[in-house]
XYZ file of C-alpha atoms in Angstrom:
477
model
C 51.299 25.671 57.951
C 48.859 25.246 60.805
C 49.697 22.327 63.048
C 53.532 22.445 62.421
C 55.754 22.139 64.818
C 57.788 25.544 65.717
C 61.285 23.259 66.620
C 63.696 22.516 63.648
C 65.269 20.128 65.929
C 66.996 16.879 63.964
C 64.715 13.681 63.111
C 66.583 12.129 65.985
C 66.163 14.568 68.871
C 62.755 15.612 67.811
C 62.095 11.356 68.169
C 63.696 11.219 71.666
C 62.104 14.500 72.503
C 65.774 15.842 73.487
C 66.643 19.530 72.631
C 68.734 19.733 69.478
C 71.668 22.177 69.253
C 71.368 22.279 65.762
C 74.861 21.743 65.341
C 76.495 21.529 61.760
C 76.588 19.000 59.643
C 76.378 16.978 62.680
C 74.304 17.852 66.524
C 76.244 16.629 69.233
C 73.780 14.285 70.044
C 74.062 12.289 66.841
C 77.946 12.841 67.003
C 77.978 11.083 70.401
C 75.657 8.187 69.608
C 77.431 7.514 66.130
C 74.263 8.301 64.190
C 73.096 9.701 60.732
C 71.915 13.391 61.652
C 68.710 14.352 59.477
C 66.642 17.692 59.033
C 68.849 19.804 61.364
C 68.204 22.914 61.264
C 64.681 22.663 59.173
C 61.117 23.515 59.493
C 58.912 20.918 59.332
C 55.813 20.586 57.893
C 52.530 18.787 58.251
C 49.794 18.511 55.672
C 46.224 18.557 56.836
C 42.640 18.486 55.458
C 41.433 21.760 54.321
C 38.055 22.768 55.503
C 36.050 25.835 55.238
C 35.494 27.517 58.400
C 33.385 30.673 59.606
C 35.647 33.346 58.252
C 34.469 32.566 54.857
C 31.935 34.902 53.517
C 28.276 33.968 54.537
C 26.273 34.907 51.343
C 28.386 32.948 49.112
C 29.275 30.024 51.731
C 25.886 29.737 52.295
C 25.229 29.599 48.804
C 27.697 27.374 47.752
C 26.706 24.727 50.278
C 23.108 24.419 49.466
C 23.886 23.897 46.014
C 27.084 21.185 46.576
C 27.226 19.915 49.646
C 26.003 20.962 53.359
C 26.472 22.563 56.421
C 28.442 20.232 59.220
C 27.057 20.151 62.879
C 30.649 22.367 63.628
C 29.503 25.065 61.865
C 32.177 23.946 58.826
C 30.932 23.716 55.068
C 30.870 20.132 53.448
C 31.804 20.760 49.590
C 30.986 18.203 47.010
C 32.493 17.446 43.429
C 29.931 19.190 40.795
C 27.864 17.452 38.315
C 29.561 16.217 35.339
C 28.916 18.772 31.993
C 25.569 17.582 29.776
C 23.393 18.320 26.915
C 20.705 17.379 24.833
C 23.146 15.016 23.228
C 24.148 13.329 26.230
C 21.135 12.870 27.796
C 18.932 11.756 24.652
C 22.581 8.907 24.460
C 22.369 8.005 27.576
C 18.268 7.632 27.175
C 18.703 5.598 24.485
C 21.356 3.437 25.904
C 19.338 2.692 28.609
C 16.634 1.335 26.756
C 18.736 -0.755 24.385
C 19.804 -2.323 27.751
C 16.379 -3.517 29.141
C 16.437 -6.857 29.638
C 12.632 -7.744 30.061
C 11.486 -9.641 27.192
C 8.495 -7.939 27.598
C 10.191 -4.686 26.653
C 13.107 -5.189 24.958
C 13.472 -3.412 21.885
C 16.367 -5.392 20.154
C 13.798 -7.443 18.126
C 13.585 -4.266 16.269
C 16.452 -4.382 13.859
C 20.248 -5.167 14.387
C 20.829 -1.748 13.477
C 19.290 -0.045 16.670
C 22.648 -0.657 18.583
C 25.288 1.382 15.959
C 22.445 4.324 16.424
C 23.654 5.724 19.807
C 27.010 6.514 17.714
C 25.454 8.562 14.988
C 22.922 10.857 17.062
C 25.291 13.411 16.626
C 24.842 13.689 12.916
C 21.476 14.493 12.604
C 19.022 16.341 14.523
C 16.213 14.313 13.080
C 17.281 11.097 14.354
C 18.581 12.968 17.660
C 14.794 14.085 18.423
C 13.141 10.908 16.952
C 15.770 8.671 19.372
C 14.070 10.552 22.361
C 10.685 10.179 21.265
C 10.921 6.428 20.384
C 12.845 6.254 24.213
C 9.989 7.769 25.953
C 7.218 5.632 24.015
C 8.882 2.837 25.616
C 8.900 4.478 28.635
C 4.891 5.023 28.283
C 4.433 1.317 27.372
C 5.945 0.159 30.496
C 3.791 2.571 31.943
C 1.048 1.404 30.485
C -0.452 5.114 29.601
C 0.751 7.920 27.253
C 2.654 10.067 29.501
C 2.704 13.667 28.444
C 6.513 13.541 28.066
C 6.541 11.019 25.651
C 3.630 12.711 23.627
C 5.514 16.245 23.963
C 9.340 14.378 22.702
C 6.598 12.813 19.741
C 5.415 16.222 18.947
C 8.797 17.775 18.947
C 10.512 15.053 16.537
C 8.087 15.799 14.177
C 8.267 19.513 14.017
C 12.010 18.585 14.070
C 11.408 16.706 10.839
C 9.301 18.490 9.378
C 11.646 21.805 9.611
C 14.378 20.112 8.366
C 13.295 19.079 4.943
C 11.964 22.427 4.449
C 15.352 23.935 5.234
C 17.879 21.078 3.785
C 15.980 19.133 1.210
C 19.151 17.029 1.389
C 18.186 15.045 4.292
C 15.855 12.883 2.267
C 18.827 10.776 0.869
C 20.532 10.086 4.315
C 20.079 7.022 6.449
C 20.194 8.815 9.563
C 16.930 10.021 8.448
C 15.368 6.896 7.503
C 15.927 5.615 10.627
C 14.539 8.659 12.376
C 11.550 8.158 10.339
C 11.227 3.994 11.223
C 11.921 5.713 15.024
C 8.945 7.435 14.769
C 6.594 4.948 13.432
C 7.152 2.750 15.979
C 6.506 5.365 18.371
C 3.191 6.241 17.359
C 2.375 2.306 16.908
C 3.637 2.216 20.928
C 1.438 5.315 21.543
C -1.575 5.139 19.456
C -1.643 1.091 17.894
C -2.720 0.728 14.253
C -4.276 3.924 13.026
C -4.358 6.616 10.420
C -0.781 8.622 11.310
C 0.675 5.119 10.926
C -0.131 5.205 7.403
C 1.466 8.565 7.378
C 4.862 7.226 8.272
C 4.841 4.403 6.645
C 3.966 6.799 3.223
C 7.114 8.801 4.883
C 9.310 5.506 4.696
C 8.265 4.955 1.036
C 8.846 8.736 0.258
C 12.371 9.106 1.460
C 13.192 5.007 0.032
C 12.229 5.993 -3.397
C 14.380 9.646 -3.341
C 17.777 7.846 -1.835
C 20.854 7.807 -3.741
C 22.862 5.148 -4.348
C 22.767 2.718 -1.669
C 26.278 2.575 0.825
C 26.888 -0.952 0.944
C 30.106 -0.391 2.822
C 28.067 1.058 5.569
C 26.541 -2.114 7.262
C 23.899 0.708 9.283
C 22.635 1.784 6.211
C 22.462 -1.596 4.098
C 20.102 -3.107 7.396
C 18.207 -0.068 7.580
C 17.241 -0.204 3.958
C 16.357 -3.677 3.842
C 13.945 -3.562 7.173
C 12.411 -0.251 5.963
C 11.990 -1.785 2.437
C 10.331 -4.969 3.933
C 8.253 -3.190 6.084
C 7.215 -0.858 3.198
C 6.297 -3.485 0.634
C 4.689 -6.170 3.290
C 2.365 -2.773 4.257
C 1.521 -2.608 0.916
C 0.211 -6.069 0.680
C -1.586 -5.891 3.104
C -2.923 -2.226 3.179
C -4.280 -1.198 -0.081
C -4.190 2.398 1.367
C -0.221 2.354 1.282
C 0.656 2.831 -2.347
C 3.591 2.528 -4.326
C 3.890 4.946 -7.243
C 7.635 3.644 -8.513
C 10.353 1.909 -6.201
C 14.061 2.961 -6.656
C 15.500 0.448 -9.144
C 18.712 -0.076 -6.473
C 16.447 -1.667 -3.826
C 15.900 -4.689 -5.639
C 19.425 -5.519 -4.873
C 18.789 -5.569 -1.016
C 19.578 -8.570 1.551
C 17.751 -11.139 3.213
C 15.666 -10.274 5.900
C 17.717 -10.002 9.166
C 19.813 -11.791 7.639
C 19.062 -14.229 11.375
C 22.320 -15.782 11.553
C 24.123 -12.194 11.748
C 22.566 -11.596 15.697
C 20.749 -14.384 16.566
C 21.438 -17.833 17.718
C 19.945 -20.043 14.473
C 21.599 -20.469 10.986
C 18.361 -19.795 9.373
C 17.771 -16.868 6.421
C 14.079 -16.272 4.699
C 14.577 -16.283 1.211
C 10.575 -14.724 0.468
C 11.004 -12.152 3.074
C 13.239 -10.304 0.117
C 12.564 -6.834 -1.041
C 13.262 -9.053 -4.591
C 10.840 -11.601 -3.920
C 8.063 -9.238 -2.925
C 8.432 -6.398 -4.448
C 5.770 -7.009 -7.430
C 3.258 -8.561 -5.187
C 1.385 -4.926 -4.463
C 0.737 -4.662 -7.918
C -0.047 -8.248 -8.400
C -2.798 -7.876 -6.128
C -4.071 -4.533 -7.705
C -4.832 -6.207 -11.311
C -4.671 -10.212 -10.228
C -6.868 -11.535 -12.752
C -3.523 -11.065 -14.976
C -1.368 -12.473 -12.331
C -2.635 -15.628 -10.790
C 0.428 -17.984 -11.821
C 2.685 -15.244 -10.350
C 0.372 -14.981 -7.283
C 0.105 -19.168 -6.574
C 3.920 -19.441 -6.929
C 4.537 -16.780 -4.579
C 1.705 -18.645 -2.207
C 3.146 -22.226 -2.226
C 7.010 -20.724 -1.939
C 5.614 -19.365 1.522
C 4.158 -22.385 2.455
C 7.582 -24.175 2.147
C 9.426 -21.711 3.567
C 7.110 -21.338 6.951
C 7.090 -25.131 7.460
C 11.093 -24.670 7.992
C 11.069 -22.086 10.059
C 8.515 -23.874 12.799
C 10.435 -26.071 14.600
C 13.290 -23.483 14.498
C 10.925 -20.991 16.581
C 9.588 -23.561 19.119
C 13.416 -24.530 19.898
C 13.958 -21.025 20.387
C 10.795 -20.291 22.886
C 11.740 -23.185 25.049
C 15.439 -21.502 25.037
C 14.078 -18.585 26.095
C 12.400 -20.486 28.650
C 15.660 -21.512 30.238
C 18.005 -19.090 29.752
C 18.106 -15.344 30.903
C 20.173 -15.163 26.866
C 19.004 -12.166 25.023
C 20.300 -13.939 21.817
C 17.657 -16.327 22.365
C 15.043 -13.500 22.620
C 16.346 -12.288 19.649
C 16.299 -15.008 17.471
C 13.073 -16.402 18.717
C 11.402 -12.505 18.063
C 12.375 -12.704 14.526
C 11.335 -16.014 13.837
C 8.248 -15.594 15.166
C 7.422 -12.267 13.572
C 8.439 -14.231 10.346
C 6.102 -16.201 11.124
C 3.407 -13.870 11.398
C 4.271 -11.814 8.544
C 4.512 -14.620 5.908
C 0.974 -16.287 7.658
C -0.638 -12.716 6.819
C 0.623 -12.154 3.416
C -0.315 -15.491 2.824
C -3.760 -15.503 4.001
C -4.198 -12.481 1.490
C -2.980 -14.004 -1.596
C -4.840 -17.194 -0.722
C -8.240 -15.572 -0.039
C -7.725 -12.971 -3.578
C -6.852 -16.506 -5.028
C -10.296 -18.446 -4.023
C -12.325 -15.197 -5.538
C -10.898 -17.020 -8.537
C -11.346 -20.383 -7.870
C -14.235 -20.642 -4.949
C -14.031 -24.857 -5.849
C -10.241 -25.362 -4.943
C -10.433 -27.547 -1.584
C -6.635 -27.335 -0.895
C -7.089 -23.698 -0.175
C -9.617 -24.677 2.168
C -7.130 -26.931 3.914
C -4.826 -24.116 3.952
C -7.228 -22.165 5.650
C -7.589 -24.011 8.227
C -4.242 -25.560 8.417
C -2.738 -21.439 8.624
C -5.280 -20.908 11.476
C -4.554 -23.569 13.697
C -0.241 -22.320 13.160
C -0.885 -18.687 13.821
C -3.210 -19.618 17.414
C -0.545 -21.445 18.195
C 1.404 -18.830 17.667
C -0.205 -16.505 19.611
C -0.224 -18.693 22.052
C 3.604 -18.800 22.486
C 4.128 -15.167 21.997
C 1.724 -14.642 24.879
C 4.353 -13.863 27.559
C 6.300 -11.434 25.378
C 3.776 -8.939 25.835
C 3.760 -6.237 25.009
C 6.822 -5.068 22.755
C 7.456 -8.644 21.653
C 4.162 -9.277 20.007
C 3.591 -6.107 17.959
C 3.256 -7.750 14.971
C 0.575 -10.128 16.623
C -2.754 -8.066 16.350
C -3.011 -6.935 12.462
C -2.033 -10.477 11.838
C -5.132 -12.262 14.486
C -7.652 -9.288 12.036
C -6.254 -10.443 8.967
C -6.598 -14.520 9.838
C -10.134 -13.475 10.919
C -11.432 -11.465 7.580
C -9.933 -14.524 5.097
C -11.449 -17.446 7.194
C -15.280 -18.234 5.999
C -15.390 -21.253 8.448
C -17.526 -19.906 11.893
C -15.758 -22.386 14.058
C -12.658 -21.149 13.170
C -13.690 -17.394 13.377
C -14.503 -17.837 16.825
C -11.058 -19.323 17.781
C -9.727 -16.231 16.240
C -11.932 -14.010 18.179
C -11.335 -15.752 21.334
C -7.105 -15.170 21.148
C -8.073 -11.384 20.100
C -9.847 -11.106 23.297
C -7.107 -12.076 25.109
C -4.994 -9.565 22.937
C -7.305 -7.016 23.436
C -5.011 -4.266 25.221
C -2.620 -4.202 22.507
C -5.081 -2.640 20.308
C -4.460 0.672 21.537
C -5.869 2.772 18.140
C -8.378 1.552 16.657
C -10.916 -1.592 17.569
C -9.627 -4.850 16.349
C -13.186 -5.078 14.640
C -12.784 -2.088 12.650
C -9.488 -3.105 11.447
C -10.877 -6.485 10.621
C -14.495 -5.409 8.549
C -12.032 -2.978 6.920
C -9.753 -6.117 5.338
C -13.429 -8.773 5.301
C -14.459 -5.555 2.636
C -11.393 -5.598 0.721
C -12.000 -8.912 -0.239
C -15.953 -8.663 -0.870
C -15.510 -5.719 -3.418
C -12.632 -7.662 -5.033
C -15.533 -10.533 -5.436
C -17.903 -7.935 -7.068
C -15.663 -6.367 -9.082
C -14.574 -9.670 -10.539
C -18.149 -11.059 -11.163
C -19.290 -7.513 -13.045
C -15.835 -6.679 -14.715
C -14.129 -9.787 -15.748
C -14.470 -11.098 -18.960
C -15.727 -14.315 -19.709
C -12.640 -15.785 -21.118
C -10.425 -15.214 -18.005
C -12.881 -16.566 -16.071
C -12.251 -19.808 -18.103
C -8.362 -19.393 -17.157
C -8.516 -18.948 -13.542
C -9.557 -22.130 -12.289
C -6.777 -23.704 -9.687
C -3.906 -26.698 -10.915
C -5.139 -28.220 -8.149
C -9.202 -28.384 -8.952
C -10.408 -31.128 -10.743
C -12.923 -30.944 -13.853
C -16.077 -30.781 -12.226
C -15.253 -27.686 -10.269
C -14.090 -25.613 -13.191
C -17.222 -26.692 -15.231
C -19.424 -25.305 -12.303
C -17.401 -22.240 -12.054
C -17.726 -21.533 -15.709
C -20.896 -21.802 -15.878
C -21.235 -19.292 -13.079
C-alpha cells in the first residue's frame, strides 16, 4: 500500500535501523545478540486514511460533495455518512413524539387522554389515524404559534379527505378504534384551529356516528377501553349541553364503560368521579328533552354532582400548588383532569339547575347554588389562568354557560369580567354568541312550559326543598 516501507528487514533490524540479511529462521543479527527474530523476510504494511484526491472524476466528485460533504482547502473531497431512510410514517412518529414530549404546561397535550401515548405505536395500522396524528401535531404547532399556519390547515384538510375516502372504500373502518381516535384527533384540531364553532358539531356527530356502529367493545385492549370511555363522555356531556348534538340510539355495550380517567391510573391522586360515567349520564340528554316527566331523575342527578364536586376541590388546589413547585408532569396531569372535572360537572350542573327553576322559580336553595357555583368556577378560572392555552380548553364554553343560567347582574358581570380576560381563547365564534345561544335555550324552555304544560304537572313540579307558600304562588300562576 502507499506509505509502506520497501525493506522486509526483521522487527529487530528494521528497529535499530541495521540492514537485515534476511537470514533463515534466524538473521545473524538476532543469532548474535541471542534474540527472538520476527517478520524476516516480510512486507510490511501500513494502513492509512483514505481520501479522495483529484484523479477522481470531476462531474460526479463534484456532485457527490455538494450533496454529502465538501470540498477541503487541498483540493481533497470531504464525504459524509447519508441521511438515515424516512417516510411519511416516520416523520408523522417522530412529529407526534415530539409533541407528546413538550413539557410547557401551557402546551402539553397529555391532559388529553392516557391513551395519546400507546398512539405513536399503532400509526401504522391505519391511514386515518396516520393523517389525523399529523394534523392534530401541527394544530399544536399553530397554537404555539399563535396563528393558523397554512401547514397545519393543509395536514387538517388532508386528514379529512383521508377520512372521508376511507369509509367510502372500507366501510369497515367505522368499528375500529384506530379510527375513533383519528376522529377525537381531529376535533381537537379544529377546536385548536377554529374554537367552538359549527365543524365542531360535525365531529362530535362523527364521534357519536362511529360509537353507536362499533362492535363489541375489546376490553383486553386497554387503548381501546380509554378511548371509548373519553369519546363516550365527551359525546354525552356535548349533548347536555348542546341541544344541536343529538342522540338517535346509543350502543347498548357502552353502558358498561369505566370511570372517567379512571385519575389514579396516570396521575398523582387516588381520586375516581363516579357521575362522570357514560352510566350515570347517559339518560340525562333525553331527560332534558321532555323534563317535565323527569324532574326526580333530574334533582338526583343535580345534588349527586354537588357532592361529588365538593370532594374533588381541595384535591385540585393541592395539585395547582404542586404544580407550582415541581417541574412533575404527573402533577400537571392530575391537576388538568381535576380541574376539567371541575368544569364539566359545574356546566352540566348549571344546566340541570337552571331547566330545574323553570319548574320551580320559588326554590331559594337553587338560588344559593347559583351563586355558590359562580363564585367555584371564577375561582377556577382563576387558577387555570397560567395553563393557557392548551390547559384551559374546557374553560370558555363553561365561563358562557355560568353566564346564560345566572339571573343575578352582579354576578353576570364577574362572569364577563374573567371572559374578558379569556378572550383570545375564543378563536370561532364570540363568547356572546355562544352565550345568547344557551340564555335562549332556556327562555323557550320557559315558554314552552307556560303554553304546553298541563295544569296538573304544574302542581307536581314544585321543589322538596320549597316550602308551602311558594308552591301555592306557583300554582296559581
Amino acid at each position: 500500500m502507499p506509505g509502506g516501507p520497501s525493506g522486509r528487514g526483521c522487527q529487530g533490524c528494521r528497529k535499530r535501523k541495521k540492514k537485515c540479511d534476511l537470514a533463515q529462521p534466524s538473521c545473524s543479527r538476532c543469532l548474535r545478540y541471542g534474540i527472538r527474530c520476527v517478520g524476516s523476510g516480510e512486507r510490511v504494511y501500513r494502513f492509512k486514511n483514505a481520501t479522495v484526491t483529484g484523479s477522481v472524476p470531476v462531474a460526479r466528485t463534484a456532485v457527490t460533495a455538494r450533496s454529502r460533504g465538501g470540498i477541503l482547502a487541498d483540493g481533497q473531497i470531504k464525504l459524509s455518512p447519508p441521511r438515515p431512510l424516512g417516510n411519511e410514517l416516520t416523520s408523522t412518529t417522530g412529529a407526534f413524539i415530539s409533541t407528546l414530549q413538550i413539557s410547557d404546561p401551557k402546551f402539553s397535550v397529555l391532559g388529553f387522554g392516557p391513551f395519546l401515548e400507546d398512539v405513536p405505536c399503532r400509526l401504522g395500522r391505519s391511514q386515518i389515524l396516520r393523517t389525523a396524528a399529523m394534523a392534530f401535531s401541527s394544530a399544536v404547532t399553530a397554537v404555539h404559534s399563535r396563528q393558523a399556519t397554512v401547514q397545519a390547515l393543509k395536514d387538517y384538510g388532508t386528514a379529512l379527505a383521508c377520512m372521508r375516502s376511507g369509509f367510502i372504500n372500507d366501510p369497515s373502518q367505522v368499528g375500529k378504534a384506530e379510527t375513533l381516535c383519528g376522529v377525537y384527533l381531529l376535533l381537537l384540531s379544529q377546536y385548536f384551529l377554529g374554537g367552538h364553532n359549527d365543524e365542531c358539531l360535525v365531529h362530535l356527530q362523527g364521534l357519536l356516528y362511529i360509537l353507536n356502529n362499533q362492535a363489541a367493545r375489546d376490553y383486553q385492549d386497554p387503548f381501546s377501553s380509554k378511548m371509548v370511555d373519553l369519546a363516550s363522555i365527551i359525546a354525552i356531556t356535548e349533548c347536555v349541553i348542546d341541544p344541536r348534538v343529538q342522540i338517535k340510539r346509543w350502543h347498548a355495550d357502552l353502558r358498561k364503560t369505566s370511570y372517567y380517567g379512571p385519575l389514579n391510573n396516570y396521575s398523582v391522586v387516588d381520586i375516581r368521579s363516579t357521575n362522570l360515567t357514560v352510566a350515570n349520564l347517559i339518560d340525562l340528554p333525553m331527560f332534558l328533552q321532555e323534563p317535565e316527566y323527569h324532574l326526580v331523575q333530574l334533582r338526583s342527578s343535580y345534588d349527586l354532582m354537588r357532592v361529588e364536586v365538593k370532594k374533588i376541590i381541595p384535591i385540585t388546589k393541592q395539585l395547582h400548588e404542586a404544580c407550582a413547585t415541581s417541574l412533575d408532569m404527573n402533577y400537571y396531569k392530575g391537576y388538568t383532569i381535576c380541574e376539567s372535572s371541575i368544569c364539566v360537572l359545574h356546566t352540566l350542573m348549571a344546566i340541570i339547575r337552571k331547566t330545574l327553576q323553570v319548574f320551580h322559580p320559588y326554590d331559594s336553595t337553587l338560588k344559593e347554588h347559583e351563586e355558590t357555583a359562580t363564585n367555584v368556577v371564577l375561582a377556577s378560572a382563576a387558577r387555570a389562568w397560567n395553563f393557557r392555552p392548551l390547559g384551559t380548553t374546557y374553560m370558555p364554553k363553561t365561563l358562557c354557560v355560568l353566564w346564560a343560567t345566572t339571573d343575578d347582574p352582579n354576578m353576570k358581570a364577574k362572569v364577563e369580567d374573567m371572559i374578558d380576560n379569556y378572550r383570545e381563547d375564543f378563536r370561532g365564534d364570540s363568547w356572546t354568541k355562544i352565550a345568547l345561544f344557551f340564555e335562549q335555550r332556556f327562555e323557550r324552555l320557559r315558554k314552552r312550559v307556560q303554553t304546553t304544560m298541563p295544569y296538573h304537572l304544574r302542581q307536581d313540579t314544585t321543589s322538596p326543598e320549597s316550602t308551602n307558600d311558594e308552591t301555592e304562588s306557583f300554582v296559581e300562576v
